[in-house]
mmCIF file of C-alpha atoms in Angstrom:
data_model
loop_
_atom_site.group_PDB
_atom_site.id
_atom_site.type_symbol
_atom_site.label_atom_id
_atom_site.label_comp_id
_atom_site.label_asym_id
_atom_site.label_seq_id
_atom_site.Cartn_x
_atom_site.Cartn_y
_atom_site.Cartn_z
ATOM 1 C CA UNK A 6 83.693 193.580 -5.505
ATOM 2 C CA UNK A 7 83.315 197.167 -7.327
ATOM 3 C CA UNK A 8 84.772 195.110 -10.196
ATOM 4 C CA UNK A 9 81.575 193.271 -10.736
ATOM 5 C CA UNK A 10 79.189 196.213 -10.947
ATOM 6 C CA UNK A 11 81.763 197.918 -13.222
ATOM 7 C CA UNK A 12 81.258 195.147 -14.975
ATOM 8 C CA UNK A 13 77.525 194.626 -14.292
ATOM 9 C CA UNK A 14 77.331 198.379 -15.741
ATOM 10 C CA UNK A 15 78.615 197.371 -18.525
ATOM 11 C CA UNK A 16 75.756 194.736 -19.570
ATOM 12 C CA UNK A 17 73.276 196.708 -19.241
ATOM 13 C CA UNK A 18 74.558 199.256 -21.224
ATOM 14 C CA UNK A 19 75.481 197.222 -23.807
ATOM 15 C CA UNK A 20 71.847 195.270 -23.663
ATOM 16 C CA UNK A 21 69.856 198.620 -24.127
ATOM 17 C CA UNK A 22 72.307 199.985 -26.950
ATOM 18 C CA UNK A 23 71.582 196.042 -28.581
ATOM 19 C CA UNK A 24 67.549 197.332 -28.462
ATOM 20 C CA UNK A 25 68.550 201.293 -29.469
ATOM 21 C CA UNK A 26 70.755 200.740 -32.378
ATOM 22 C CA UNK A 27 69.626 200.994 -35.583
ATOM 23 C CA UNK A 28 72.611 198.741 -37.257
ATOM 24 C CA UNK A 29 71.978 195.110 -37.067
ATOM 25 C CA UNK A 30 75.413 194.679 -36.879
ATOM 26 C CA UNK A 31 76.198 196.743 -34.287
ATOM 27 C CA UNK A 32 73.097 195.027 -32.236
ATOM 28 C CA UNK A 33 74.728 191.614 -32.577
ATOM 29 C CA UNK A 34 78.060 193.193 -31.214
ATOM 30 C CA UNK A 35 76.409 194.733 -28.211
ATOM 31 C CA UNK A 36 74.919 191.348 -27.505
ATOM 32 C CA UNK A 37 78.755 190.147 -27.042
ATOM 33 C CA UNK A 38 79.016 192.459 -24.681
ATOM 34 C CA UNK A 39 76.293 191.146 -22.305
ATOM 35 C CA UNK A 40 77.664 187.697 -23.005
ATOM 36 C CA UNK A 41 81.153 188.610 -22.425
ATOM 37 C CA UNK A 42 80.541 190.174 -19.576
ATOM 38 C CA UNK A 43 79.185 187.613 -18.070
ATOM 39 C CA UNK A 44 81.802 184.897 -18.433
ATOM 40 C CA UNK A 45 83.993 187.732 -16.539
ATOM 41 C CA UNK A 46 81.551 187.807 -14.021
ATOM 42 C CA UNK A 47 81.553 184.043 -13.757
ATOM 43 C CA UNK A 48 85.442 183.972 -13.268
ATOM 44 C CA UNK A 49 85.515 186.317 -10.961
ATOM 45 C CA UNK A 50 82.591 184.434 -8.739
ATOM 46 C CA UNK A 51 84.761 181.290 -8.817
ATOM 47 C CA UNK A 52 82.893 178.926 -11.451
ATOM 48 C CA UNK A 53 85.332 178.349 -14.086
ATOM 49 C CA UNK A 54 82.866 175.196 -15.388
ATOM 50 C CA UNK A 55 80.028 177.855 -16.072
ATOM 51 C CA UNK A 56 82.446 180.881 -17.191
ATOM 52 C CA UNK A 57 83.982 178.083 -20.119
ATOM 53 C CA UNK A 58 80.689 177.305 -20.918
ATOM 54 C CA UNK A 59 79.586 180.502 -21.229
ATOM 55 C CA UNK A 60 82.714 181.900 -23.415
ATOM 56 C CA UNK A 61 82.373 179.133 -25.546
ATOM 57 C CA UNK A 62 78.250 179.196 -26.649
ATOM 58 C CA UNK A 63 78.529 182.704 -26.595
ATOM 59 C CA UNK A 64 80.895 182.882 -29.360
ATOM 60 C CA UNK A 65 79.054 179.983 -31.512
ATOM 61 C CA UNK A 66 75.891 182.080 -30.914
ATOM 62 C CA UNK A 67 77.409 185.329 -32.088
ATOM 63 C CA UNK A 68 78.810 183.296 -35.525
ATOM 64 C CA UNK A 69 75.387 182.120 -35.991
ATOM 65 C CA UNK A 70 73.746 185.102 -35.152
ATOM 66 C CA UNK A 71 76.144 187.394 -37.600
ATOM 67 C CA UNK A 72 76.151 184.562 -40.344
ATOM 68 C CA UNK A 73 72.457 183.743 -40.312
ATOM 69 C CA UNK A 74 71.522 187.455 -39.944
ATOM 70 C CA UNK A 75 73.696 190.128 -41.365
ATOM 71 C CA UNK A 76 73.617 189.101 -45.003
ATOM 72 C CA UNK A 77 69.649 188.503 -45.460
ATOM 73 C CA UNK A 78 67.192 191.376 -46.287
ATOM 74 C CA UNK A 79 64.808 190.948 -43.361
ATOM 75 C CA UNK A 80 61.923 193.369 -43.718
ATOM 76 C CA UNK A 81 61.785 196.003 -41.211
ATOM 77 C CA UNK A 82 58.445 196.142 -39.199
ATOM 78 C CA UNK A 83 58.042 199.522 -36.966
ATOM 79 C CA UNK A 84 56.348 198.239 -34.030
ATOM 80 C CA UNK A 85 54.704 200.971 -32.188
ATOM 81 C CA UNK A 86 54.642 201.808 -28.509
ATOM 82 C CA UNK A 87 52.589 198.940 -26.756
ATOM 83 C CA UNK A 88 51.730 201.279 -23.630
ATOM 84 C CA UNK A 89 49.513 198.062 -22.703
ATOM 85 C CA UNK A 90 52.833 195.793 -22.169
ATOM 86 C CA UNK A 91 54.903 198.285 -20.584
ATOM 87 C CA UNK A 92 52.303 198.905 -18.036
ATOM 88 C CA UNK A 93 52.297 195.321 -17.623
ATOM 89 C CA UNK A 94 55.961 194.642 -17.188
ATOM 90 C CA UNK A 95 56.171 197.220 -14.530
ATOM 91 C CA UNK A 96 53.633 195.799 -13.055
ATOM 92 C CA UNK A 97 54.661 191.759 -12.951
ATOM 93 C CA UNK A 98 58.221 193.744 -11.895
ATOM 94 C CA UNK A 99 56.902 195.486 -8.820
ATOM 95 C CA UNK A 100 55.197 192.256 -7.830
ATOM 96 C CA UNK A 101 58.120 190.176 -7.754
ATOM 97 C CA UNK A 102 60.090 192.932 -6.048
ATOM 98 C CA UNK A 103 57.257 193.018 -3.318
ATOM 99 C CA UNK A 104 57.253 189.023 -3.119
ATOM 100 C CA UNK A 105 61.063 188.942 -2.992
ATOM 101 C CA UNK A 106 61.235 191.623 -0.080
ATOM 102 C CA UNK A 107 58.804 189.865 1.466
ATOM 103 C CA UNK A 108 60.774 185.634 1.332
ATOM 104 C CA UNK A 109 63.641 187.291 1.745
ATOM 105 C CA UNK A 110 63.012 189.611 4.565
ATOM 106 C CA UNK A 111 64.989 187.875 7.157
ATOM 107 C CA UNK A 112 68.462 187.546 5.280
ATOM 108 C CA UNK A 113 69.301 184.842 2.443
ATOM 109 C CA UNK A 114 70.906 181.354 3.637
ATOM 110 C CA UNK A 115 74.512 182.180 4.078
ATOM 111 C CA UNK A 116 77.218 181.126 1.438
ATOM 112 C CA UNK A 117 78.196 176.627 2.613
ATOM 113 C CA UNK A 118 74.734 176.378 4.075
ATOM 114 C CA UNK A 119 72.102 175.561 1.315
ATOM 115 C CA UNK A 120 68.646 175.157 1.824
ATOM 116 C CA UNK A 121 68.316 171.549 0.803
ATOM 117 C CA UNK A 122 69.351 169.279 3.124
ATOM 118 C CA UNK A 123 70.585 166.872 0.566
ATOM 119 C CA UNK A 124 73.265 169.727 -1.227
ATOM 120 C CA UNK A 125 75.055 169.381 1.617
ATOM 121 C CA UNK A 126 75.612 166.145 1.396
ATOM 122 C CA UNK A 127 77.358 166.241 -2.072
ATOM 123 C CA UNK A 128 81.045 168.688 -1.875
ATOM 124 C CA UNK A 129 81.569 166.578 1.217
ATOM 125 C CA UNK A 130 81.129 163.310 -0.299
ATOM 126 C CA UNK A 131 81.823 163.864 -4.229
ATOM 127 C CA UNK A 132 85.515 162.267 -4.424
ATOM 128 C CA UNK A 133 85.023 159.233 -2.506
ATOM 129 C CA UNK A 134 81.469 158.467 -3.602
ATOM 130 C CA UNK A 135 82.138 159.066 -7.564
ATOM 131 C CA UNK A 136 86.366 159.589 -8.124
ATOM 132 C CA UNK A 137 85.920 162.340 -10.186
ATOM 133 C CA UNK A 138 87.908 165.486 -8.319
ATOM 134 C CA UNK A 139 85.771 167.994 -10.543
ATOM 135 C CA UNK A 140 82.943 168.133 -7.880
ATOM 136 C CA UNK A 141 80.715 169.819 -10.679
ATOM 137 C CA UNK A 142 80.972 167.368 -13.111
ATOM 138 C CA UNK A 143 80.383 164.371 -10.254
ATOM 139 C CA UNK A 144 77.359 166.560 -9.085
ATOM 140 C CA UNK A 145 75.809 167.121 -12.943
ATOM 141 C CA UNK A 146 76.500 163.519 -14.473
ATOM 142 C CA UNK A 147 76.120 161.016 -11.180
ATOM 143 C CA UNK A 148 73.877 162.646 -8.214
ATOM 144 C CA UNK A 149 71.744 164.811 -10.607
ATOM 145 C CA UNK A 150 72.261 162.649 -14.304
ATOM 146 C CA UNK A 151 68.642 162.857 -14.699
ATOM 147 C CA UNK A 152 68.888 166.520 -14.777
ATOM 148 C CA UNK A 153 71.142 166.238 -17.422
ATOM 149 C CA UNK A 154 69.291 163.209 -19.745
ATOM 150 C CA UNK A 155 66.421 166.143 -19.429
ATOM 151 C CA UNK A 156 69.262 168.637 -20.471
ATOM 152 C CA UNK A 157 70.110 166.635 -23.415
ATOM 153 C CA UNK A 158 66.662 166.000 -24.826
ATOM 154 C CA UNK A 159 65.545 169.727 -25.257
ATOM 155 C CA UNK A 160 68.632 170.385 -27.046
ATOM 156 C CA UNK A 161 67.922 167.306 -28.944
ATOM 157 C CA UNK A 162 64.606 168.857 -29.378
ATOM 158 C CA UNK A 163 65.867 172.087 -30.404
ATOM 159 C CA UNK A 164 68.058 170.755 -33.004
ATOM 160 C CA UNK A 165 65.219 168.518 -34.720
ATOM 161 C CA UNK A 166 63.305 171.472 -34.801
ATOM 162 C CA UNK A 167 65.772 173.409 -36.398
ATOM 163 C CA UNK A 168 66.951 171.020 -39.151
ATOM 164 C CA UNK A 169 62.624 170.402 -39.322
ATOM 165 C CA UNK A 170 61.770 173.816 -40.256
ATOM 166 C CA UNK A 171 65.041 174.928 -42.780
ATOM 167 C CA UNK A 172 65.080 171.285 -44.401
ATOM 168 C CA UNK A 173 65.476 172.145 -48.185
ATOM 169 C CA UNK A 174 62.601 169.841 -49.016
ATOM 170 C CA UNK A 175 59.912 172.257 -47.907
ATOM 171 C CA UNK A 176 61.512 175.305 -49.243
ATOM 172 C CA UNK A 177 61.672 173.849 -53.292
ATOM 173 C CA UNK A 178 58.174 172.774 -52.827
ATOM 174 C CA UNK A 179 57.579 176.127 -52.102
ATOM 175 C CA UNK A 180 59.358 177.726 -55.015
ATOM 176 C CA UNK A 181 57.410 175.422 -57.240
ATOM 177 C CA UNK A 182 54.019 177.024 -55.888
ATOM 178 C CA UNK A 183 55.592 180.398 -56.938
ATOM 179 C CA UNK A 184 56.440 179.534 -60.273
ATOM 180 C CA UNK A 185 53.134 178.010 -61.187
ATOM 181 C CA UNK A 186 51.137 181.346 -59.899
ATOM 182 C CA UNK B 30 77.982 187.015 -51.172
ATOM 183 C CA UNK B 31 78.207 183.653 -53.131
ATOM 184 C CA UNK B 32 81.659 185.019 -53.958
ATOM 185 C CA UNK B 33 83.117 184.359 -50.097
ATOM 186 C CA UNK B 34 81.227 181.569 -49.665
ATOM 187 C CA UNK B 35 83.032 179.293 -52.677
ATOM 188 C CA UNK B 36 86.858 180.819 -51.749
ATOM 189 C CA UNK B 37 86.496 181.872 -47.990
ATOM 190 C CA UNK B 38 88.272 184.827 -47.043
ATOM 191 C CA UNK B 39 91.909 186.535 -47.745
ATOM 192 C CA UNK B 40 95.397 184.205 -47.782
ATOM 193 C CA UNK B 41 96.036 185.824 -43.995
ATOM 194 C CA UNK B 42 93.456 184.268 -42.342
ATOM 195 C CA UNK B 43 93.551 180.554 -44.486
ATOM 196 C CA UNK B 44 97.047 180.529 -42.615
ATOM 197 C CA UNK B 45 96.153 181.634 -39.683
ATOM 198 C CA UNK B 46 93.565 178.777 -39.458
ATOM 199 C CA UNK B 47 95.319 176.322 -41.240
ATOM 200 C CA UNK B 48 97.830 176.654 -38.226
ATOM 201 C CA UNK B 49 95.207 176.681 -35.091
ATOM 202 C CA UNK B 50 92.219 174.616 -36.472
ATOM 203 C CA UNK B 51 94.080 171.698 -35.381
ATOM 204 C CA UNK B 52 95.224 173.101 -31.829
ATOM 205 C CA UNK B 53 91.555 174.431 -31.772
ATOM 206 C CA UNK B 54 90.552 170.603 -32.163
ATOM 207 C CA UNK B 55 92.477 168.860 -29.859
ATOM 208 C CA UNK B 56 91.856 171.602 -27.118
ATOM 209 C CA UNK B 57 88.257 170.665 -26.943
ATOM 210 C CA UNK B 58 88.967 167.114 -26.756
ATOM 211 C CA UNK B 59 91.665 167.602 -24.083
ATOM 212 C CA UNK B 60 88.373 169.682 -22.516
ATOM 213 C CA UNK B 61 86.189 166.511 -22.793
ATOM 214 C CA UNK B 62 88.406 163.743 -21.708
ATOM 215 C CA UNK B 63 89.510 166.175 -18.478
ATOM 216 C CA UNK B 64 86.508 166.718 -18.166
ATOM 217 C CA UNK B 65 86.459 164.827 -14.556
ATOM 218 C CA UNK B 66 89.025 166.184 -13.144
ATOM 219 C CA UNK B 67 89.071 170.184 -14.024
ATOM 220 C CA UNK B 68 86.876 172.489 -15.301
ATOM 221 C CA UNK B 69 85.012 171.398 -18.228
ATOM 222 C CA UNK B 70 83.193 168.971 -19.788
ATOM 223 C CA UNK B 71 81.217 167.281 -22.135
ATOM 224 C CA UNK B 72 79.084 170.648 -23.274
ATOM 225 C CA UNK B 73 82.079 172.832 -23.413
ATOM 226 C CA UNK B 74 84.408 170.676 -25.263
ATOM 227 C CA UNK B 75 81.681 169.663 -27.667
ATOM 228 C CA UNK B 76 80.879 173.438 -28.705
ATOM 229 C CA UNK B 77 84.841 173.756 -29.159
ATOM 230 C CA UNK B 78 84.625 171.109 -31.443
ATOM 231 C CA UNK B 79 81.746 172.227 -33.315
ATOM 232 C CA UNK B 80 83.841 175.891 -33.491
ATOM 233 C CA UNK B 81 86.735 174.349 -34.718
ATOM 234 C CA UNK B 82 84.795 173.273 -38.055
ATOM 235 C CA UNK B 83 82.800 176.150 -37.896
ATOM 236 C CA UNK B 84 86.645 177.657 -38.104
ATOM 237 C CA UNK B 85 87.081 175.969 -41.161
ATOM 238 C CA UNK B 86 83.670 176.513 -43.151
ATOM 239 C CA UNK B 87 84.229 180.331 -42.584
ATOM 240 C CA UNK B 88 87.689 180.438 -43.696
ATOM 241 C CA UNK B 89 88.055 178.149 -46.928
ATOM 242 C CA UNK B 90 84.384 178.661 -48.200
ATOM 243 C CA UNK B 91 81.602 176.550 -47.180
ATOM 244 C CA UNK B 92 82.590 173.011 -49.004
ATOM 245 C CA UNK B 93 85.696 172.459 -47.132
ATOM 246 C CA UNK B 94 84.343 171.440 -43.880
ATOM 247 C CA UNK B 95 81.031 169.306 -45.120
ATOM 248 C CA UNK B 96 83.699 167.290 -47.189
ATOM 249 C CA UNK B 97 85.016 166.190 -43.901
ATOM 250 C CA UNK B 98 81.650 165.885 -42.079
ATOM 251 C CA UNK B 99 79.017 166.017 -43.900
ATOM 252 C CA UNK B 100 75.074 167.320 -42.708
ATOM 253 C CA UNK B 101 73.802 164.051 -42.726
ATOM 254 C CA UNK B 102 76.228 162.835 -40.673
ATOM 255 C CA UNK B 103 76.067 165.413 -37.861
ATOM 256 C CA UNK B 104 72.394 163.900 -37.474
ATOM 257 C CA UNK B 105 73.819 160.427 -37.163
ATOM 258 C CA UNK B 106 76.730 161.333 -34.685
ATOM 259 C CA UNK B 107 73.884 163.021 -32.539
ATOM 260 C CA UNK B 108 71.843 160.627 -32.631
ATOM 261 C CA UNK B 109 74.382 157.977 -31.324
ATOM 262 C CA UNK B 110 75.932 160.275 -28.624
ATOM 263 C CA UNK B 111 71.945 160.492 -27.381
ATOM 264 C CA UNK B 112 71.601 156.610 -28.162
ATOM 265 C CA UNK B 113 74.870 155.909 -25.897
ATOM 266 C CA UNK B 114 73.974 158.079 -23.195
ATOM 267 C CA UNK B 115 70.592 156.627 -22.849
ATOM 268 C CA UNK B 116 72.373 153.073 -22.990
ATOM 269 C CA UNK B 117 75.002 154.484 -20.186
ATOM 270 C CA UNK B 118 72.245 154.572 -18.047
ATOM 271 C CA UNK B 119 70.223 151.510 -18.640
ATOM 272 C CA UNK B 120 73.233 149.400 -18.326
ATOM 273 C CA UNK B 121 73.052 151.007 -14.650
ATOM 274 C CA UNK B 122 69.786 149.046 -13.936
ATOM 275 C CA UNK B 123 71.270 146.244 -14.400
ATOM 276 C CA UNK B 124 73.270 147.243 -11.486
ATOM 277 C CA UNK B 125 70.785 148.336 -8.829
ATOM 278 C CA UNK B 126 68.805 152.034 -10.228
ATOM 279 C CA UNK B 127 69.120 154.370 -13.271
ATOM 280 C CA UNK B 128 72.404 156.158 -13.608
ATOM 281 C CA UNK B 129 74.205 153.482 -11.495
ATOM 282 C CA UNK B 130 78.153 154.391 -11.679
ATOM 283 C CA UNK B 131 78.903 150.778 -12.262
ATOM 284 C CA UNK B 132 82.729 151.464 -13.019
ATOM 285 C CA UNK B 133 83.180 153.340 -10.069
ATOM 286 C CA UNK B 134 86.014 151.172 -7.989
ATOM 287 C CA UNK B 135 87.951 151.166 -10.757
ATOM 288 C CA UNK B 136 91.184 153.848 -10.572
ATOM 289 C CA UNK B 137 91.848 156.354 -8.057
ATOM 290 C CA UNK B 138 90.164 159.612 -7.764
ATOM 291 C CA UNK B 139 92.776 162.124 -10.031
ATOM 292 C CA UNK B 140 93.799 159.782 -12.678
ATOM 293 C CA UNK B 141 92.545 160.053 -16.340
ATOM 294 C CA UNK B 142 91.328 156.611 -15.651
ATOM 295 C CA UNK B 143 88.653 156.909 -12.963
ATOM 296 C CA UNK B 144 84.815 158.070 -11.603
ATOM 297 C CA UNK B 145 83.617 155.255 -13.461
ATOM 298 C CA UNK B 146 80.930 155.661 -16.338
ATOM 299 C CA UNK B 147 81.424 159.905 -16.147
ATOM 300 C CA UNK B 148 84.249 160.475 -18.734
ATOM 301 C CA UNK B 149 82.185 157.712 -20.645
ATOM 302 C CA UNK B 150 78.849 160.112 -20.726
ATOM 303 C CA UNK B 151 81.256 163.174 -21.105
ATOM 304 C CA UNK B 152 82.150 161.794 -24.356
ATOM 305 C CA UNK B 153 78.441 160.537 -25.405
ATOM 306 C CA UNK B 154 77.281 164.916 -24.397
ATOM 307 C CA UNK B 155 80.218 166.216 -26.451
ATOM 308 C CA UNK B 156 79.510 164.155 -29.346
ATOM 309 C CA UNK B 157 75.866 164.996 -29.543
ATOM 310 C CA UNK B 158 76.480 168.811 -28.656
ATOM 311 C CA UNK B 159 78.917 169.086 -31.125
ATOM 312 C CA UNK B 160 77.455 167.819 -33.678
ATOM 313 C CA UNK B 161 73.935 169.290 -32.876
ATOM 314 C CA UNK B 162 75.470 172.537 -33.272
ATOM 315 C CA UNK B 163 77.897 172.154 -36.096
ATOM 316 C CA UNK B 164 74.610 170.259 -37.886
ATOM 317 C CA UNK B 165 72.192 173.465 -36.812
ATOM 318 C CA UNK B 166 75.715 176.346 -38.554
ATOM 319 C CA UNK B 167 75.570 173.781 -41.870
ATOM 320 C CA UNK B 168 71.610 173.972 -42.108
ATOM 321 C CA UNK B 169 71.718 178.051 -41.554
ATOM 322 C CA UNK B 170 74.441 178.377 -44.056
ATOM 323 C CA UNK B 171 72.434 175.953 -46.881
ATOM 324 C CA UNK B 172 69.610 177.950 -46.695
ATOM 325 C CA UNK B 173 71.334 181.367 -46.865
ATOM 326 C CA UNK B 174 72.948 180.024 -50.200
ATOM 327 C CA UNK B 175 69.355 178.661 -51.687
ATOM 328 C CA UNK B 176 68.190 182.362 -50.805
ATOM 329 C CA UNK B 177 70.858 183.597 -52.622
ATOM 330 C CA UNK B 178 70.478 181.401 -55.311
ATOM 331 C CA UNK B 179 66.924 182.248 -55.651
ATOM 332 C CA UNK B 180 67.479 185.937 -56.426
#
């Protein structure tokens, strides 16, 4: 297990040198590192579905993120200290600390024995209720496929809002209000 | 910066990619179509789809890859892996509730050829998360280039 905190250790260093750095490059690289890191972390837990996953957006996130970044002047705001949020965040912090000791006070459910009545039902019954040996995959897209139809709309969403709001339509129409001031 | 982005980068890595895009590409479908019976799926192998052009865009220069599939058609492709996942499960009413698996007694559990309708809405994810994401890299990298163009 000391493998995991090494590796845990490792995240949040590389998330607070992502918020120190000056570089923008270096920032996106230190991001890797958090998402990285976590893939490992998902391997080593035993959940190769989430670990490829993970790998996988994490590098299409860090193309997109160096592409759509690195190259483009992007005016630099100094934000100052915001005493009022940090005072804030410690506080909604300590609160869910205090609520967590509090649920949790008399030990979590132990690993095979989930809350839900229901969950149980599923590793037992996965192959002969759907075929599908991948108990995951019988679990995301049969049992819980509504889930996933909710899955797919927000990125469907998040897609139409992305090809919405950098559509080359708007942005000529804008360049023609700049050339007639 | 307009420079790179009509040749793509140095002769090492247009052979480099010119001898894994394809392996890249056929990986992520072997992802999606296994996708029932190891580790995997439809949102995994999609992505690796969408990286494989993404592969190509960054190495040749950004014409290469739109030639092949173009930004309109990344909307249509997502639209009809939404369309056909939808439809996957309102065939299932037909059969007793939403998200019926109506093939399911066909082929035994292990086989490519089995769990009924969930290779079938594998494929119908992959095709609208890969092309979701390879349409969202193509609309990034227009508008860097108008940017460019406008200074």
């Amino acid at each position: 297990m000391i493998e995991l905190y090494v590796l845990l250790g490792l995240m949040i260093a590389g998330a607070i040198i992502a918020i120190e750095v000056k570089n923008l490059l270096s920032a996106v690289v230190a991001v890797g590192i958090v998402g990285l890191g976590l893939s490992i972390i998902f391997i080593l837990l035993k959940a190769p579905d989430v670990a490829l996953t993970q790998i996988v957006v994490e590098i299409a996130a860090l193309i997109l993120l160096i592409r759509a970044t690195i190259h483009r002047d992007i005016a630099e705001k100094s934000c100052g200290s915001r005493p009022f949020g940090a005072i804030m965040g410690i506080l909604f912090l300590g609160l869910a600390v205090i609520a967590a000791f509090v649920t949790f006070n008399g030990g979590l459910n132990p690993f095979g024995e989930p809350l839900m009545t229901v969950s149980r039902f599923y590793p037992l019954d996965a192959v002969s209720g759907t075929g599908a040996t991948n108990v995951v995959a019988s679990v995301i897209l049969d049992y819980r496929a509504y889930d996933t139809l909710g899955e797919a709309t927000v990125l469907f969403t998040a897609v139409i809002g992305v090809l919405t709001v950098m559509r080359r339509l708007g942005k000529k129409k804008e360049e023609d209000l700049q050339d007639s001031k | 910066m307009s420079k790179e982005q009509e040749h793509g980068m140095t002769v090492i890595v247009k052979t480099v990619t010119r001898l894994t895009v394809g392996l890249i590409f056929l990986y992520g479908i072997y992802i999606i179509l296994h996708g029932h019976l190891t580790p995997g799926g439809g949102f995994a192998g999609g992505v690796i789809i969408a990286l494989s052009f993404i592969n190509l865009d960054l190495a040749f220069g950004g014409s290469v890859s739109s030639k092949i599939f173009s930004k309109g058609s990344t909307g249509l492709v997502e639209a009809l892996g939404a369309v056909m996942f939808l439809a996957l499960a309102l065939i299932g009413l037909q059969y007793g509730g939403f998200f019926v698996n109506f093939l399911h007694p066909d082929g035994e559990p292990g086989q490519l050829l089995s769990a009924g309708i969930i290779p079938l809405e594998n494929i119908a994810i992959s095709l609208k998360v890969g092309a979701g994401l390879f349409g969202i890299f193509l609309t990034l990298i227009v508008l860097q280039k108008f940017e460019s163009e406008k200074k």
